[in-house]
Amino acid sequence: MIGMSRAGLAERWQLFAGAFLSVTLGVALVQSSLLLLISAATYRPPAGLSAAERMEFTDSTAAVVSMLGIILGIATFLAGFIISSTFAFTVAQRRRDLALLRLVGAGRGQVRRLLLGEAMLLGTLGAAVGVPLGLAVMAAQTRLLHRMGFVPDGFHGQWREWILAVSFGTGIVLAVAGAMVAARRAARVRPLEALRETGDAARVMTLTRWLAGLLFFGGALALIIVAPHGGPDGGAAMAMNVPLPAAIAAAALSPLVVPLLGRLLPTGSGVAGVLARANLWDARRRSASVAAPLIVLVALVVGTAGAGQTFTSSGIDELRRQTHADLVVETTGPAGAAITAVPGVATASTETYLPVTYTTGHGEDAETDTGSALIIDPAAYAAAHSTGSALTRLSGRAVAAGPSGDVPAHGTVVVELPGLELGEMPIVAAAPTTMSGGADLLLPPGVAPSSLLASAPTRSFVTLRPGADASATRAALAKVGTVTTTDDWLTADAKDRTRTSDKIMLVIMGLGGLYALIGVVNSIVIGAAARRREFAEARITGLTRTQVIRSALLESSAVTAAGLLLGALAAAGAYGAAVASTAAVTGHGTLSVPWPLAGAVCAVALLVTGATSLITSWSATRRPPITLLAARE
Amino acid sequence: MTLRGVSRVYGRGPAAVRAVDDVTIEFPRGGWTAVMGPSGSGKSTLLHCAAGLERVDAGQVLLGDTDLTAASDRALTALRRDRIGFVFQSFNLIGSLTAAQNVALPLRLAGRRPRGAEVRETLALVGLADRARHRPRELSGGQQQRVAIARAMVTRPDVLFADEPTGALDSSAARVVLDLMRQMADAGQSIVMVTHDPAAAARANAVIFLRDGRVVDRLAGAGPREVADRLASWEAAQ
């Protein structure tokens, strides 16, 4: 049987090259993300940092770790999805070969063992190349993280011995799991199917496909329904996760939908168009395999990015609605007294930022986090940020939960400022949670010594007296600190937030999107490998080579369009959840669709599938058709 | 090999087609039987039912005292390995394997380590000892069909089923294949062959005529002319 496998490998190299490639890239991506995550999680602050710097370092590392966690999750999802669908497709393409084996006496177990043996071999080979490739990917990802400013200068991904076991395990397990379902099915192939000239007459919508499709559809629906009740963080996390189950559901059900959508698309009335439409209907399995990675690509990139962008812009809008001030003054150290002393200033909410470590809960439930605290004047803060009367009880030795929503609204919290243990303090109030987050804790003036505050960044939201001379007041304030109008400040802040969220999306989606795109190319190449004979028959029937190629191009464009449409549907699910969540949190539903990104993804997808299909059909029709049809096997 | 009251129906209700309709037949051990009939007469279906490739809706198919209709997939697989051989119009060799590897395949699937001599002898039997290392695409159609016969014969099956074995061959290649089958039949091999070529059918010991899924006629020791006339008369009667 090993000899059989080897001979089979040589003969059907496109199928196996595709499967191998999917494993190699998947292993590389997962390995790199995992190593980076571990490196970031165990990264220690360099020596010689002050207490405040150390707290800030811990806070920013926590953010990087959670971002790398998402990258790892997406990498694993993509690897699992693309490897298993590629293996299942290669097995489906060989149905006739397998029936032939059954005809000459192979038992079901033998067919299964042959396929699983192959998967194990390809998984091992793929991982063997994927491990060194993963190191290259890690170097690229680290460079990207540095360039975006997410990690400190000294940070680099580190090699771990045990990653070898993980990478080989990933490659082999995903390959075998992908082949398993297909192999069970292929082993049930009836020997008589070998006698049909064209294989793949089998039912495409299997029970497994139906179950997977409906199950994940239900999962996506549940996320959409629950997201508005999850608060700002939970809602965002749920909405941004909708594309994953939605994409799996759309991919599983695509054999039903793709041919239908393909029919609706104009393919022209010429011979090539008619043939393309007929092929779309007939070769559902092939169409579905090309559409699946496209669906994931669009859902993941456009869906997740759009949901993220929606939450960011909703936060910006909310901030704009809630902030009531004319000017923002930025200083080092508290400047409240100096500011209110300026004639023309009515009120000023002076907020001094300090890093903080806080512990909530008791005993086993105790949880320590690093975050940010603001020293505020409760009444002025409430006026400047529209928090209502919630903060009126904040005074003396007490704290209020900040707008980040990470600290509970009652109970107690153990607070540690840089170099200063404040001990256990009661939480007496809570600022309403906002979409854009903000400080974790609000502290009344007087809890922190002035020595600690002297060097802390401070921001004051200033309102002017009615009828005050704006320019004179501004000039006077400029002696205290940097002055901007609230509008300008909000715009700059919004730009900053958007840029950060764009960068995060690029880091998270960049390589994943590329991998999904390679999955698409893979499926087209694998599909075309089995089509030489079909092309030859079409040419014998009287079609010119150009017509055959044009028909293949039309077909792949229609499948691509259908895949993009289904992907857009999955992305729309995420948008729905995002709109509902922002409405629930801020009272205003927001939707921000990344049109340029969506357009670029569609253009690239159409271009890549078109080019791949041109090249593969051109190469498959290079030999005169008669030599192909005469050489029967 | 005995078929008793075998029926195979495709479709349901008024659209149902009785491809094989209550056929009872005995294929003698060590004889070569040809099955003829107009296209659509059910001859291929009959062959598939007899070989255990197709489920029957009624009746029994007995090979010796094994009932194929009641056999499990495992038992049918074992039968295909050891007691039944197939030859088809489209050869159905595995393209990636050499002639020798193709011939050795059934033995390997049965878990036996094929002896080189055994494979060489079988290839020599079909006159292709010097083509052992060639792949199917490097062989002519006639040679490919002879490799397929060698593959079917290597397990020394009780019955060899042949479905239009000369259908894709030119007349001289067909003659070589038919000569080979004649030799095998003379050596005691049971053969059941479906064909629409009277010249091929005339080489068999007996010819059975099928129409609308039923056995309608039988000839023994007839020449090509006689077979052709009889076939023409059944086709005309349709």
mmCIF file of N, CA and C in Angstrom, chain A residues 212-228 238-239 241-250 569-574 576-577:
data_model
loop_
_atom_site.group_PDB
_atom_site.id
_atom_site.type_symbol
_atom_site.label_atom_id
_atom_site.label_comp_id
_atom_site.label_asym_id
_atom_site.label_seq_id
_atom_site.Cartn_x
_atom_site.Cartn_y
_atom_site.Cartn_z
ATOM 1 N N ALA A 212 -23.368 20.615 10.013
ATOM 2 C CA ALA A 212 -22.374 21.667 10.270
ATOM 3 C C ALA A 212 -22.959 23.021 9.898
ATOM 4 N N GLY A 213 -23.607 23.073 8.742
ATOM 5 C CA GLY A 213 -24.159 24.340 8.264
ATOM 6 C C GLY A 213 -25.180 24.900 9.242
ATOM 7 N N LEU A 214 -26.129 24.059 9.661
ATOM 8 C CA LEU A 214 -27.199 24.546 10.520
ATOM 9 C C LEU A 214 -26.691 24.869 11.923
ATOM 10 N N LEU A 215 -25.767 24.019 12.418
ATOM 11 C CA LEU A 215 -25.215 24.216 13.758
ATOM 12 C C LEU A 215 -24.485 25.554 13.840
ATOM 13 N N PHE A 216 -23.616 25.824 12.860
ATOM 14 C CA PHE A 216 -22.842 27.062 12.916
ATOM 15 C C PHE A 216 -23.714 28.276 12.590
ATOM 16 N N PHE A 217 -24.735 28.061 11.755
ATOM 17 C CA PHE A 217 -25.677 29.140 11.499
ATOM 18 C C PHE A 217 -26.358 29.527 12.815
ATOM 19 N N GLY A 218 -26.759 28.506 13.569
ATOM 20 C CA GLY A 218 -27.375 28.751 14.872
ATOM 21 C C GLY A 218 -26.421 29.474 15.803
ATOM 22 N N GLY A 219 -25.140 29.066 15.772
ATOM 23 C CA GLY A 219 -24.127 29.703 16.617
ATOM 24 C C GLY A 219 -23.984 31.182 16.284
ATOM 25 N N ALA A 220 -23.921 31.482 14.986
ATOM 26 C CA ALA A 220 -23.769 32.873 14.551
ATOM 27 C C ALA A 220 -24.991 33.682 14.989
ATOM 28 N N LEU A 221 -26.153 33.078 14.805
ATOM 29 C CA LEU A 221 -27.400 33.756 15.157
ATOM 30 C C LEU A 221 -27.430 34.053 16.662
ATOM 31 N N ALA A 222 -26.990 33.064 17.463
ATOM 32 C CA ALA A 222 -26.978 33.243 18.911
ATOM 33 C C ALA A 222 -26.068 34.404 19.296
ATOM 34 N N LEU A 223 -24.887 34.481 18.655
ATOM 35 C CA LEU A 223 -23.960 35.572 18.957
ATOM 36 C C LEU A 223 -24.603 36.927 18.620
ATOM 37 N N ILE A 224 -25.288 36.962 17.460
ATOM 38 C CA ILE A 224 -25.913 38.224 17.041
ATOM 39 C C ILE A 224 -26.977 38.652 18.050
ATOM 40 N N ILE A 225 -27.735 37.657 18.541
ATOM 41 C CA ILE A 225 -28.823 37.981 19.469
ATOM 42 C C ILE A 225 -28.288 38.399 20.833
ATOM 43 N N VAL A 226 -27.215 37.727 21.293
ATOM 44 C CA VAL A 226 -26.717 37.987 22.645
ATOM 45 C C VAL A 226 -25.835 39.227 22.702
ATOM 46 N N ALA A 227 -25.161 39.565 21.582
ATOM 47 C CA ALA A 227 -24.164 40.648 21.584
ATOM 48 C C ALA A 227 -24.665 41.951 22.222
ATOM 49 N N PRO A 228 -25.899 42.424 21.914
ATOM 50 C CA PRO A 228 -26.337 43.693 22.506
ATOM 51 C C PRO A 228 -26.426 43.652 24.025
ATOM 52 N N MET A 238 -18.243 39.673 20.900
ATOM 53 C CA MET A 238 -19.207 38.761 20.258
ATOM 54 C C MET A 238 -19.432 39.155 18.810
ATOM 55 N N ALA A 239 -19.622 40.452 18.566
ATOM 56 C CA ALA A 239 -19.882 40.893 17.201
ATOM 57 C C ALA A 239 -18.705 40.558 16.296
ATOM 58 N N ASN A 241 -16.720 38.152 16.614
ATOM 59 C CA ASN A 241 -16.593 36.705 16.437
ATOM 60 C C ASN A 241 -17.675 36.123 15.532
ATOM 61 N N VAL A 242 -18.702 36.904 15.229
ATOM 62 C CA VAL A 242 -19.783 36.406 14.363
ATOM 63 C C VAL A 242 -19.267 35.867 13.026
ATOM 64 N N PRO A 243 -18.281 36.542 12.387
ATOM 65 C CA PRO A 243 -17.856 36.065 11.065
ATOM 66 C C PRO A 243 -17.367 34.615 11.052
ATOM 67 N N LEU A 244 -16.790 34.131 12.163
ATOM 68 C CA LEU A 244 -16.238 32.775 12.130
ATOM 69 C C LEU A 244 -17.328 31.709 11.947
ATOM 70 N N PRO A 245 -18.309 31.603 12.897
ATOM 71 C CA PRO A 245 -19.356 30.591 12.656
ATOM 72 C C PRO A 245 -20.180 30.906 11.408
ATOM 73 N N ALA A 246 -20.400 32.196 11.124
ATOM 74 C CA ALA A 246 -21.199 32.535 9.942
ATOM 75 C C ALA A 246 -20.495 32.062 8.676
ATOM 76 N N ALA A 247 -19.167 32.197 8.634
ATOM 77 C CA ALA A 247 -18.420 31.760 7.451
ATOM 78 C C ALA A 247 -18.480 30.247 7.298
ATOM 79 N N ILE A 248 -18.348 29.517 8.420
ATOM 80 C CA ILE A 248 -18.420 28.052 8.336
ATOM 81 C C ILE A 248 -19.799 27.638 7.839
ATOM 82 N N ALA A 249 -20.841 28.275 8.376
ATOM 83 C CA ALA A 249 -22.204 27.930 7.947
ATOM 84 C C ALA A 249 -22.374 28.208 6.464
ATOM 85 N N ALA A 250 -21.934 29.384 6.008
ATOM 86 C CA ALA A 250 -22.083 29.739 4.595
ATOM 87 C C ALA A 250 -21.288 28.779 3.715
ATOM 88 N N LEU A 569 -22.488 38.252 3.190
ATOM 89 C CA LEU A 569 -23.634 37.919 4.037
ATOM 90 C C LEU A 569 -23.180 37.611 5.462
ATOM 91 N N ALA A 570 -22.086 36.818 5.563
ATOM 92 C CA ALA A 570 -21.536 36.492 6.884
ATOM 93 C C ALA A 570 -21.043 37.768 7.564
ATOM 94 N N ALA A 571 -20.414 38.663 6.764
ATOM 95 C CA ALA A 571 -19.933 39.937 7.322
ATOM 96 C C ALA A 571 -21.116 40.779 7.788
ATOM 97 N N ALA A 572 -22.209 40.727 7.020
ATOM 98 C CA ALA A 572 -23.393 41.500 7.386
ATOM 99 C C ALA A 572 -23.918 41.058 8.752
ATOM 100 N N GLY A 573 -23.789 39.766 9.050
ATOM 101 C CA GLY A 573 -24.188 39.267 10.365
ATOM 102 C C GLY A 573 -23.427 39.990 11.464
ATOM 103 N N ALA A 574 -22.102 40.131 11.238
ATOM 104 C CA ALA A 574 -21.278 40.821 12.232
ATOM 105 C C ALA A 574 -21.703 42.285 12.341
ATOM 106 N N GLY A 576 -24.666 43.519 11.798
ATOM 107 C CA GLY A 576 -25.932 43.555 12.521
ATOM 108 C C GLY A 576 -25.690 43.533 14.018
ATOM 109 N N ALA A 577 -24.816 42.608 14.454
ATOM 110 C CA ALA A 577 -24.506 42.503 15.875
ATOM 111 C C ALA A 577 -23.851 43.780 16.372
#
